[in-house]
Amino acid sequence: SDNTKMDSKKTSDRPRAKLAETPLSCSEWLAAALVSSGVTHVYGGHGGALVPLVNAVVDNPNLTWVCTRNEANASLMAAAHAKLTGNLACVMATSGPGATNLTTGLMDAALDRVAVIAVTGLKPRAGMHYSEFQDVDQSRLFAAGGINPSTDVPAPEALAPLLRDAISTAVTRRTCVHLAIPVDVQAAPSPIQSEFCAANANLRIAPTHVDPETLDAVAKHLPALRGAGGFRRIVIAAGLRAVGAGRAITRLAEMLHAPIIYRLDAKGVVDETHPLAFGVVGVHGKPGLEAAASIISTSELVLSLGVDDNTLLLCNLAGLQIRPMIEFEPDACAVVTRYKADFTVIGNIGDACDGLADRLATMLPQHGEPGEPGKQGEQGEPHDLSQLAPPGPLKREESSPDALWGLLHGGSWRKLLDFKGVRYQSALHNYDHRFVHPATVLSEVTAHLRGEAGGAGEKGEAAAAGAASTATAAAADADA
């Protein structure tokens, strides 16, 4: 949602590590360093090789210790924390199976490119590599899966520089890093008592503004018309790094009559009841309408907003780029250089979309009274969608991508701005009762189970006419 802020906290907003008058242990210094780096919660499981670290976390008033029954849950929680807040997340685990249980969550963080630091305990240095109990080479294990850096801390003197390198890598490259610390190092006095030097590494790479000349060039590039009064077939794709920019993305999409699709990790970046929101694309979802998947293959340009992997948006089945792209990223470290981009816009994605929309407002035709939400069109089209479907038997009409683009560019989506039911393709086209949109069936099933009358059909009886028999059968199965 727009309330979720991906921008990192400013230095002044973060609690400063309070250094005790008595010398800190390595664990206490590490806990203070995590606070300085923006960590608020530490997820993990307890164990003998982690006691000093857990005690230091619990004793630090600026950290919340979240203890889980299984470290796999802790690693997934840390990855989710990083995705939802945009800040560095931390997970801890003890030696042996405690550490190996972290694998799935750490890989999730690395593949989704979010900043997570994993800290694991090791047995005392004097007993490593020749005694079998929980003697797992954790660093090599995680490094083999792509976690980099993943290293052991060999001595108290090495903790500060290794933690510095790990955290600076995590927050600038948006990735998962790992340090394995022997329990005797955790309990040892810290060689340094000073503030942590890498706490604000990510703030140094974030630009303070979007380059206006780049936005000017993009604005001139977008309205290249196919014909008189026409629009280019533009698809707006949002990824995790676009979270928080939903209002600006929607404004830009409305101006370009462009459908919005998003990756799973950005689900909810825009209001999903908006008629231009076409759902999740990728293995975990399909866009919301039957013909919506084809808009990607028939698009002329993709605006990639913080998307980490654009393969599905740009490439053919052979993995070769066949569609042009304009990419938007919050900083240069987030840019993925696998595919060619016509333009690369660096800076806050919400500000970039607003700046682009401001420029396009002076270049594109403006919509007058007929196209405004909540009002009738020039021909007096009704906004009650139940009136749009003709009476009588409903027969399925084949819908082509060209027809769907025509509806989008013609502004038909504006009729649905206040409608929260089935989208316009099922309302404006005639459908056989055997081909009812799943949303209609689920609404009818829900109404049946709640004992409600009417259900989804109140606002679109014609569009939902064929759902009754399907819903009844589904509801019977649910009752059973």
PDB file of C-alpha atoms in Angstrom, residues 176-399:
ATOM      1  CA  CYS A 176      21.298 -11.597   2.213  1.00  0.00           C
ATOM      2  CA  VAL A 177      24.608 -11.906   4.068  1.00  0.00           C
ATOM      3  CA  HIS A 178      25.825 -14.260   6.792  1.00  0.00           C
ATOM      4  CA  LEU A 179      28.309 -14.260   9.662  1.00  0.00           C
ATOM      5  CA  ALA A 180      29.065 -17.307  11.821  1.00  0.00           C
ATOM      6  CA  ILE A 181      30.453 -16.336  15.240  1.00  0.00           C
ATOM      7  CA  PRO A 182      31.983 -18.855  17.688  1.00  0.00           C
ATOM      8  CA  VAL A 183      30.359 -18.684  21.102  1.00  0.00           C
ATOM      9  CA  ASP A 184      33.634 -17.795  22.812  1.00  0.00           C
ATOM     10  CA  VAL A 185      34.034 -14.817  20.450  1.00  0.00           C
ATOM     11  CA  GLN A 186      30.491 -13.719  21.288  1.00  0.00           C
ATOM     12  CA  ALA A 187      31.336 -13.639  25.002  1.00  0.00           C
ATOM     13  CA  ALA A 188      34.758 -12.007  24.607  1.00  0.00           C
ATOM     14  CA  PRO A 189      35.298  -8.297  25.364  1.00  0.00           C
ATOM     15  CA  SER A 190      34.869  -6.144  22.297  1.00  0.00           C
ATOM     16  CA  PRO A 191      38.156  -4.645  21.093  1.00  0.00           C
ATOM     17  CA  ILE A 192      36.329  -1.439  20.081  1.00  0.00           C
ATOM     18  CA  GLN A 193      33.642   0.527  21.893  1.00  0.00           C
ATOM     19  CA  SER A 194      32.864   3.105  19.216  1.00  0.00           C
ATOM     20  CA  GLU A 195      29.829   3.711  17.017  1.00  0.00           C
ATOM     21  CA  PHE A 196      29.273   1.473  14.009  1.00  0.00           C
ATOM     22  CA  CYS A 197      30.696   3.052  10.852  1.00  0.00           C
ATOM     23  CA  ALA A 198      28.582   1.321   8.169  1.00  0.00           C
ATOM     24  CA  ALA A 199      25.175   2.099   9.645  1.00  0.00           C
ATOM     25  CA  ASN A 200      24.096   4.486   6.880  1.00  0.00           C
ATOM     26  CA  ALA A 201      25.779   2.944   3.857  1.00  0.00           C
ATOM     27  CA  ASN A 202      22.564   2.849   1.832  1.00  0.00           C
ATOM     28  CA  LEU A 203      21.897   6.561   2.291  1.00  0.00           C
ATOM     29  CA  ARG A 204      25.077   7.416   0.436  1.00  0.00           C
ATOM     30  CA  ILE A 205      23.898   5.816  -2.821  1.00  0.00           C
ATOM     31  CA  ALA A 206      20.315   7.129  -2.821  1.00  0.00           C
ATOM     32  CA  PRO A 207      19.949  10.184  -5.103  1.00  0.00           C
ATOM     33  CA  THR A 208      18.232  13.190  -3.592  1.00  0.00           C
ATOM     34  CA  HIS A 209      16.139  13.824  -6.701  1.00  0.00           C
ATOM     35  CA  VAL A 210      15.220  12.397 -10.090  1.00  0.00           C
ATOM     36  CA  ASP A 211      17.160  13.829 -13.017  1.00  0.00           C
ATOM     37  CA  PRO A 212      14.743  16.254 -14.754  1.00  0.00           C
ATOM     38  CA  GLU A 213      16.470  15.912 -18.112  1.00  0.00           C
ATOM     39  CA  THR A 214      15.883  12.149 -18.084  1.00  0.00           C
ATOM     40  CA  LEU A 215      12.208  12.675 -17.266  1.00  0.00           C
ATOM     41  CA  ASP A 216      11.942  15.207 -20.104  1.00  0.00           C
ATOM     42  CA  ALA A 217      13.380  12.666 -22.546  1.00  0.00           C
ATOM     43  CA  VAL A 218      11.048   9.894 -21.335  1.00  0.00           C
ATOM     44  CA  ALA A 219       8.021  12.197 -21.539  1.00  0.00           C
ATOM     45  CA  LYS A 220       8.838  13.010 -25.165  1.00  0.00           C
ATOM     46  CA  HIS A 221       9.336   9.331 -25.928  1.00  0.00           C
ATOM     47  CA  LEU A 222       6.061   7.992 -24.465  1.00  0.00           C
ATOM     48  CA  PRO A 223       3.406   9.815 -26.525  1.00  0.00           C
ATOM     49  CA  ALA A 224       4.782   8.635 -29.885  1.00  0.00           C
ATOM     50  CA  LEU A 225       1.353   7.927 -31.351  1.00  0.00           C
ATOM     51  CA  ARG A 226       0.356   4.992 -33.564  1.00  0.00           C
ATOM     52  CA  GLY A 227      -2.261   7.108 -35.264  1.00  0.00           C
ATOM     53  CA  ALA A 228      -4.365  10.188 -34.814  1.00  0.00           C
ATOM     54  CA  GLY A 229      -5.647  10.235 -31.256  1.00  0.00           C
ATOM     55  CA  GLY A 230      -4.216   6.804 -30.462  1.00  0.00           C
ATOM     56  CA  PHE A 231      -2.037   5.596 -27.624  1.00  0.00           C
ATOM     57  CA  ARG A 232       0.918   3.280 -27.563  1.00  0.00           C
ATOM     58  CA  ARG A 233       0.356  -0.141 -26.071  1.00  0.00           C
ATOM     59  CA  ILE A 234       2.171   0.451 -22.813  1.00  0.00           C
ATOM     60  CA  VAL A 235       2.226  -1.977 -19.898  1.00  0.00           C
ATOM     61  CA  ILE A 236       3.239  -0.750 -16.453  1.00  0.00           C
ATOM     62  CA  ALA A 237       4.928  -3.458 -14.364  1.00  0.00           C
ATOM     63  CA  ALA A 238       5.602  -2.939 -10.652  1.00  0.00           C
ATOM     64  CA  GLY A 239       8.028  -4.834  -8.458  1.00  0.00           C
ATOM     65  CA  LEU A 240       8.947  -4.815  -4.786  1.00  0.00           C
ATOM     66  CA  ARG A 241      11.038  -1.663  -5.036  1.00  0.00           C
ATOM     67  CA  ALA A 242       7.946   0.244  -6.249  1.00  0.00           C
ATOM     68  CA  VAL A 243       6.012  -0.398  -3.027  1.00  0.00           C
ATOM     69  CA  GLY A 244       4.908   2.928  -1.589  1.00  0.00           C
ATOM     70  CA  ALA A 245       4.453   4.523  -5.004  1.00  0.00           C
ATOM     71  CA  GLY A 246       0.961   3.191  -5.692  1.00  0.00           C
ATOM     72  CA  ARG A 247      -0.814   6.532  -5.966  1.00  0.00           C
ATOM     73  CA  ALA A 248       1.735   7.898  -8.431  1.00  0.00           C
ATOM     74  CA  ILE A 249       1.730   4.663 -10.462  1.00  0.00           C
ATOM     75  CA  THR A 250      -2.067   4.731 -10.733  1.00  0.00           C
ATOM     76  CA  ARG A 251      -2.025   8.370 -11.811  1.00  0.00           C
ATOM     77  CA  LEU A 252       0.491   7.616 -14.554  1.00  0.00           C
ATOM     78  CA  ALA A 253      -1.459   4.550 -15.699  1.00  0.00           C
ATOM     79  CA  GLU A 254      -4.684   6.519 -15.980  1.00  0.00           C
ATOM     80  CA  MET A 255      -2.944   9.165 -18.054  1.00  0.00           C
ATOM     81  CA  LEU A 256      -1.502   6.557 -20.450  1.00  0.00           C
ATOM     82  CA  HIS A 257      -4.553   4.225 -20.379  1.00  0.00           C
ATOM     83  CA  ALA A 258      -2.013   1.547 -19.465  1.00  0.00           C
ATOM     84  CA  PRO A 259      -2.760  -1.701 -17.611  1.00  0.00           C
ATOM     85  CA  ILE A 260      -0.817  -2.301 -14.394  1.00  0.00           C
ATOM     86  CA  ILE A 261       0.594  -5.715 -13.613  1.00  0.00           C
ATOM     87  CA  TYR A 262       2.845  -6.618 -10.728  1.00  0.00           C
ATOM     88  CA  ARG A 263       5.079  -9.342  -9.437  1.00  0.00           C
ATOM     89  CA  LEU A 264       4.001 -11.382  -6.440  1.00  0.00           C
ATOM     90  CA  ASP A 265       6.239  -9.472  -4.030  1.00  0.00           C
ATOM     91  CA  ALA A 266       4.538  -6.235  -5.080  1.00  0.00           C
ATOM     92  CA  LYS A 267       0.955  -7.460  -4.787  1.00  0.00           C
ATOM     93  CA  GLY A 268      -1.074  -4.623  -3.283  1.00  0.00           C
ATOM     94  CA  VAL A 269       1.232  -1.898  -4.601  1.00  0.00           C
ATOM     95  CA  VAL A 270      -1.869  -0.381  -6.219  1.00  0.00           C
ATOM     96  CA  ASP A 271      -5.541  -0.662  -5.352  1.00  0.00           C
ATOM     97  CA  GLU A 272      -6.444  -4.032  -6.854  1.00  0.00           C
ATOM     98  CA  THR A 273     -10.062  -2.977  -7.353  1.00  0.00           C
ATOM     99  CA  HIS A 274      -8.929  -0.328  -9.814  1.00  0.00           C
ATOM    100  CA  PRO A 275      -9.982  -1.328 -13.360  1.00  0.00           C
ATOM    101  CA  LEU A 276      -6.439  -0.872 -14.672  1.00  0.00           C
ATOM    102  CA  ALA A 277      -4.997  -3.305 -12.099  1.00  0.00           C
ATOM    103  CA  PHE A 278      -4.583  -6.581 -14.000  1.00  0.00           C
ATOM    104  CA  GLY A 279      -3.114  -8.729 -11.243  1.00  0.00           C
ATOM    105  CA  VAL A 280       0.003 -10.762 -10.564  1.00  0.00           C
ATOM    106  CA  VAL A 281       2.148 -11.988 -13.432  1.00  0.00           C
ATOM    107  CA  GLY A 282       4.478 -14.950 -13.098  1.00  0.00           C
ATOM    108  CA  VAL A 283       4.348 -18.511 -11.851  1.00  0.00           C
ATOM    109  CA  HIS A 284       2.425 -17.525  -8.702  1.00  0.00           C
ATOM    110  CA  GLY A 285      -0.399 -15.750 -10.450  1.00  0.00           C
ATOM    111  CA  LYS A 286      -2.106 -14.795 -13.655  1.00  0.00           C
ATOM    112  CA  PRO A 287      -3.475 -11.377 -14.569  1.00  0.00           C
ATOM    113  CA  GLY A 288      -7.084 -10.913 -13.552  1.00  0.00           C
ATOM    114  CA  LEU A 289      -8.827 -11.357 -16.890  1.00  0.00           C
ATOM    115  CA  GLU A 290      -8.825 -14.153 -19.431  1.00  0.00           C
ATOM    116  CA  ALA A 291      -7.326 -11.982 -22.173  1.00  0.00           C
ATOM    117  CA  ALA A 292      -5.038  -9.986 -19.900  1.00  0.00           C
ATOM    118  CA  ALA A 293      -2.105 -12.362 -20.298  1.00  0.00           C
ATOM    119  CA  SER A 294      -2.052 -11.536 -23.995  1.00  0.00           C
ATOM    120  CA  ILE A 295      -1.587  -7.821 -23.396  1.00  0.00           C
ATOM    121  CA  ILE A 296       2.020  -8.512 -22.423  1.00  0.00           C
ATOM    122  CA  SER A 297       2.796 -10.272 -25.683  1.00  0.00           C
ATOM    123  CA  THR A 298       1.051  -7.554 -27.699  1.00  0.00           C
ATOM    124  CA  SER A 299       2.469  -4.587 -25.831  1.00  0.00           C
ATOM    125  CA  GLU A 300       4.802  -2.100 -27.506  1.00  0.00           C
ATOM    126  CA  LEU A 301       6.596  -0.832 -24.417  1.00  0.00           C
ATOM    127  CA  VAL A 302       7.082  -1.934 -20.813  1.00  0.00           C
ATOM    128  CA  LEU A 303       7.572   0.537 -17.990  1.00  0.00           C
ATOM    129  CA  SER A 304       9.452  -1.523 -15.407  1.00  0.00           C
ATOM    130  CA  LEU A 305       9.114   0.005 -11.936  1.00  0.00           C
ATOM    131  CA  GLY A 306      11.439  -1.682  -9.469  1.00  0.00           C
ATOM    132  CA  VAL A 307      11.037  -5.128 -11.060  1.00  0.00           C
ATOM    133  CA  ASP A 308      13.933  -7.458 -10.369  1.00  0.00           C
ATOM    134  CA  ASP A 309      13.352  -9.978 -13.180  1.00  0.00           C
ATOM    135  CA  ASN A 310      11.807  -8.685 -16.401  1.00  0.00           C
ATOM    136  CA  THR A 311      12.122 -11.920 -18.386  1.00  0.00           C
ATOM    137  CA  LEU A 312       8.372 -12.611 -18.559  1.00  0.00           C
ATOM    138  CA  LEU A 313       7.708  -9.032 -19.592  1.00  0.00           C
ATOM    139  CA  LEU A 314      10.335  -8.589 -22.280  1.00  0.00           C
ATOM    140  CA  CYS A 315      11.304 -11.951 -23.749  1.00  0.00           C
ATOM    141  CA  ASN A 316      10.006 -14.612 -26.088  1.00  0.00           C
ATOM    142  CA  LEU A 317      10.039 -18.299 -25.189  1.00  0.00           C
ATOM    143  CA  ALA A 318      13.702 -18.472 -26.192  1.00  0.00           C
ATOM    144  CA  GLY A 319      14.605 -15.938 -23.515  1.00  0.00           C
ATOM    145  CA  LEU A 320      15.520 -13.193 -25.993  1.00  0.00           C
ATOM    146  CA  GLN A 321      14.334  -9.621 -25.502  1.00  0.00           C
ATOM    147  CA  ILE A 322      11.731  -8.650 -28.085  1.00  0.00           C
ATOM    148  CA  ARG A 323      10.039  -5.683 -26.359  1.00  0.00           C
ATOM    149  CA  PRO A 324      11.562  -2.340 -25.391  1.00  0.00           C
ATOM    150  CA  MET A 325      11.695  -1.195 -21.791  1.00  0.00           C
ATOM    151  CA  ILE A 326      12.018   1.956 -19.718  1.00  0.00           C
ATOM    152  CA  GLU A 327      13.251   1.095 -16.243  1.00  0.00           C
ATOM    153  CA  PHE A 328      12.764   2.973 -12.984  1.00  0.00           C
ATOM    154  CA  GLU A 329      14.939   2.147  -9.961  1.00  0.00           C
ATOM    155  CA  PRO A 330      15.517   3.888  -6.614  1.00  0.00           C
ATOM    156  CA  ASP A 331      19.313   3.856  -7.011  1.00  0.00           C
ATOM    157  CA  ALA A 332      21.960   2.650  -9.427  1.00  0.00           C
ATOM    158  CA  CYS A 333      22.779  -0.439  -7.338  1.00  0.00           C
ATOM    159  CA  ALA A 334      19.271  -1.758  -8.023  1.00  0.00           C
ATOM    160  CA  VAL A 335      19.623  -1.623 -11.802  1.00  0.00           C
ATOM    161  CA  VAL A 336      19.627  -5.062 -13.431  1.00  0.00           C
ATOM    162  CA  THR A 337      21.667  -4.886 -16.627  1.00  0.00           C
ATOM    163  CA  ARG A 338      20.502  -8.135 -18.240  1.00  0.00           C
ATOM    164  CA  TYR A 339      18.238  -6.377 -20.730  1.00  0.00           C
ATOM    165  CA  LYS A 340      18.465  -3.260 -22.826  1.00  0.00           C
ATOM    166  CA  ALA A 341      16.546  -0.210 -21.625  1.00  0.00           C
ATOM    167  CA  ASP A 342      15.628   2.774 -23.764  1.00  0.00           C
ATOM    168  CA  PHE A 343      15.910   4.954 -20.673  1.00  0.00           C
ATOM    169  CA  THR A 344      16.919   4.344 -17.051  1.00  0.00           C
ATOM    170  CA  VAL A 345      15.338   6.627 -14.463  1.00  0.00           C
ATOM    171  CA  ILE A 346      17.126   6.673 -11.110  1.00  0.00           C
ATOM    172  CA  GLY A 347      15.523   8.047  -7.944  1.00  0.00           C
ATOM    173  CA  ASN A 348      12.415   7.705  -5.818  1.00  0.00           C
ATOM    174  CA  ILE A 349       9.959   5.796  -8.012  1.00  0.00           C
ATOM    175  CA  GLY A 350       6.909   7.665  -6.751  1.00  0.00           C
ATOM    176  CA  ASP A 351       8.544  11.018  -7.452  1.00  0.00           C
ATOM    177  CA  ALA A 352       9.609   9.800 -10.894  1.00  0.00           C
ATOM    178  CA  CYS A 353       6.056   8.721 -11.797  1.00  0.00           C
ATOM    179  CA  ASP A 354       4.624  12.015 -10.569  1.00  0.00           C
ATOM    180  CA  GLY A 355       7.234  14.000 -12.458  1.00  0.00           C
ATOM    181  CA  LEU A 356       6.520  12.042 -15.616  1.00  0.00           C
ATOM    182  CA  ALA A 357       2.768  12.462 -15.212  1.00  0.00           C
ATOM    183  CA  ASP A 358       3.181  16.222 -14.746  1.00  0.00           C
ATOM    184  CA  ARG A 359       5.081  16.428 -18.015  1.00  0.00           C
ATOM    185  CA  LEU A 360       2.623  14.219 -19.889  1.00  0.00           C
ATOM    186  CA  ALA A 361      -0.292  16.334 -18.679  1.00  0.00           C
ATOM    187  CA  THR A 362       0.910  19.125 -20.967  1.00  0.00           C
ATOM    188  CA  MET A 363       1.399  16.786 -23.934  1.00  0.00           C
ATOM    189  CA  LEU A 364      -1.499  14.319 -23.997  1.00  0.00           C
ATOM    190  CA  PRO A 365      -5.178  15.064 -24.715  1.00  0.00           C
ATOM    191  CA  GLN A 366      -7.025  15.874 -21.529  1.00  0.00           C
ATOM    192  CA  HIS A 367     -10.236  14.107 -20.538  1.00  0.00           C
ATOM    193  CA  GLY A 368     -13.159  16.398 -19.997  1.00  0.00           C
ATOM    194  CA  GLU A 369     -16.395  16.019 -18.188  1.00  0.00           C
ATOM    195  CA  PRO A 370     -17.540  12.814 -19.928  1.00  0.00           C
ATOM    196  CA  GLY A 371     -14.580  10.774 -18.802  1.00  0.00           C
ATOM    197  CA  GLU A 372     -14.567  11.784 -15.152  1.00  0.00           C
ATOM    198  CA  PRO A 373     -15.341   9.093 -12.580  1.00  0.00           C
ATOM    199  CA  GLY A 374     -18.905   8.862 -11.397  1.00  0.00           C
ATOM    200  CA  LYS A 375     -20.402  10.664 -14.428  1.00  0.00           C
ATOM    201  CA  GLN A 376     -22.021   9.454 -17.600  1.00  0.00           C
ATOM    202  CA  GLY A 377     -20.145   9.459 -20.903  1.00  0.00           C
ATOM    203  CA  GLU A 378     -20.917  11.483 -23.988  1.00  0.00           C
ATOM    204  CA  GLN A 379     -23.593   9.045 -25.148  1.00  0.00           C
ATOM    205  CA  GLY A 380     -25.067   8.758 -21.676  1.00  0.00           C
ATOM    206  CA  GLU A 381     -23.702   5.275 -21.043  1.00  0.00           C
ATOM    207  CA  PRO A 382     -25.081   3.926 -17.777  1.00  0.00           C
ATOM    208  CA  HIS A 383     -22.633   3.178 -15.002  1.00  0.00           C
ATOM    209  CA  ASP A 384     -24.828   0.443 -13.573  1.00  0.00           C
ATOM    210  CA  LEU A 385     -23.105  -2.531 -15.179  1.00  0.00           C
ATOM    211  CA  SER A 386     -26.165  -4.719 -14.845  1.00  0.00           C
ATOM    212  CA  GLN A 387     -27.665  -2.572 -17.619  1.00  0.00           C
ATOM    213  CA  LEU A 388     -24.725  -3.110 -19.943  1.00  0.00           C
ATOM    214  CA  ALA A 389     -25.288  -6.811 -20.607  1.00  0.00           C
ATOM    215  CA  PRO A 390     -28.203  -7.519 -22.958  1.00  0.00           C
ATOM    216  CA  PRO A 391     -31.047  -9.734 -21.766  1.00  0.00           C
ATOM    217  CA  GLY A 392     -31.602 -13.225 -23.060  1.00  0.00           C
ATOM    218  CA  PRO A 393     -29.238 -16.188 -23.465  1.00  0.00           C
ATOM    219  CA  LEU A 394     -25.609 -15.294 -22.977  1.00  0.00           C
ATOM    220  CA  LYS A 395     -23.155 -16.578 -25.546  1.00  0.00           C
ATOM    221  CA  ARG A 396     -19.425 -16.460 -25.339  1.00  0.00           C
ATOM    222  CA  GLU A 397     -17.678 -13.999 -27.647  1.00  0.00           C
ATOM    223  CA  GLU A 398     -14.045 -14.463 -28.473  1.00  0.00           C
ATOM    224  CA  SER A 399     -12.024 -11.573 -27.151  1.00  0.00           C
TER     225      SER A 399
END
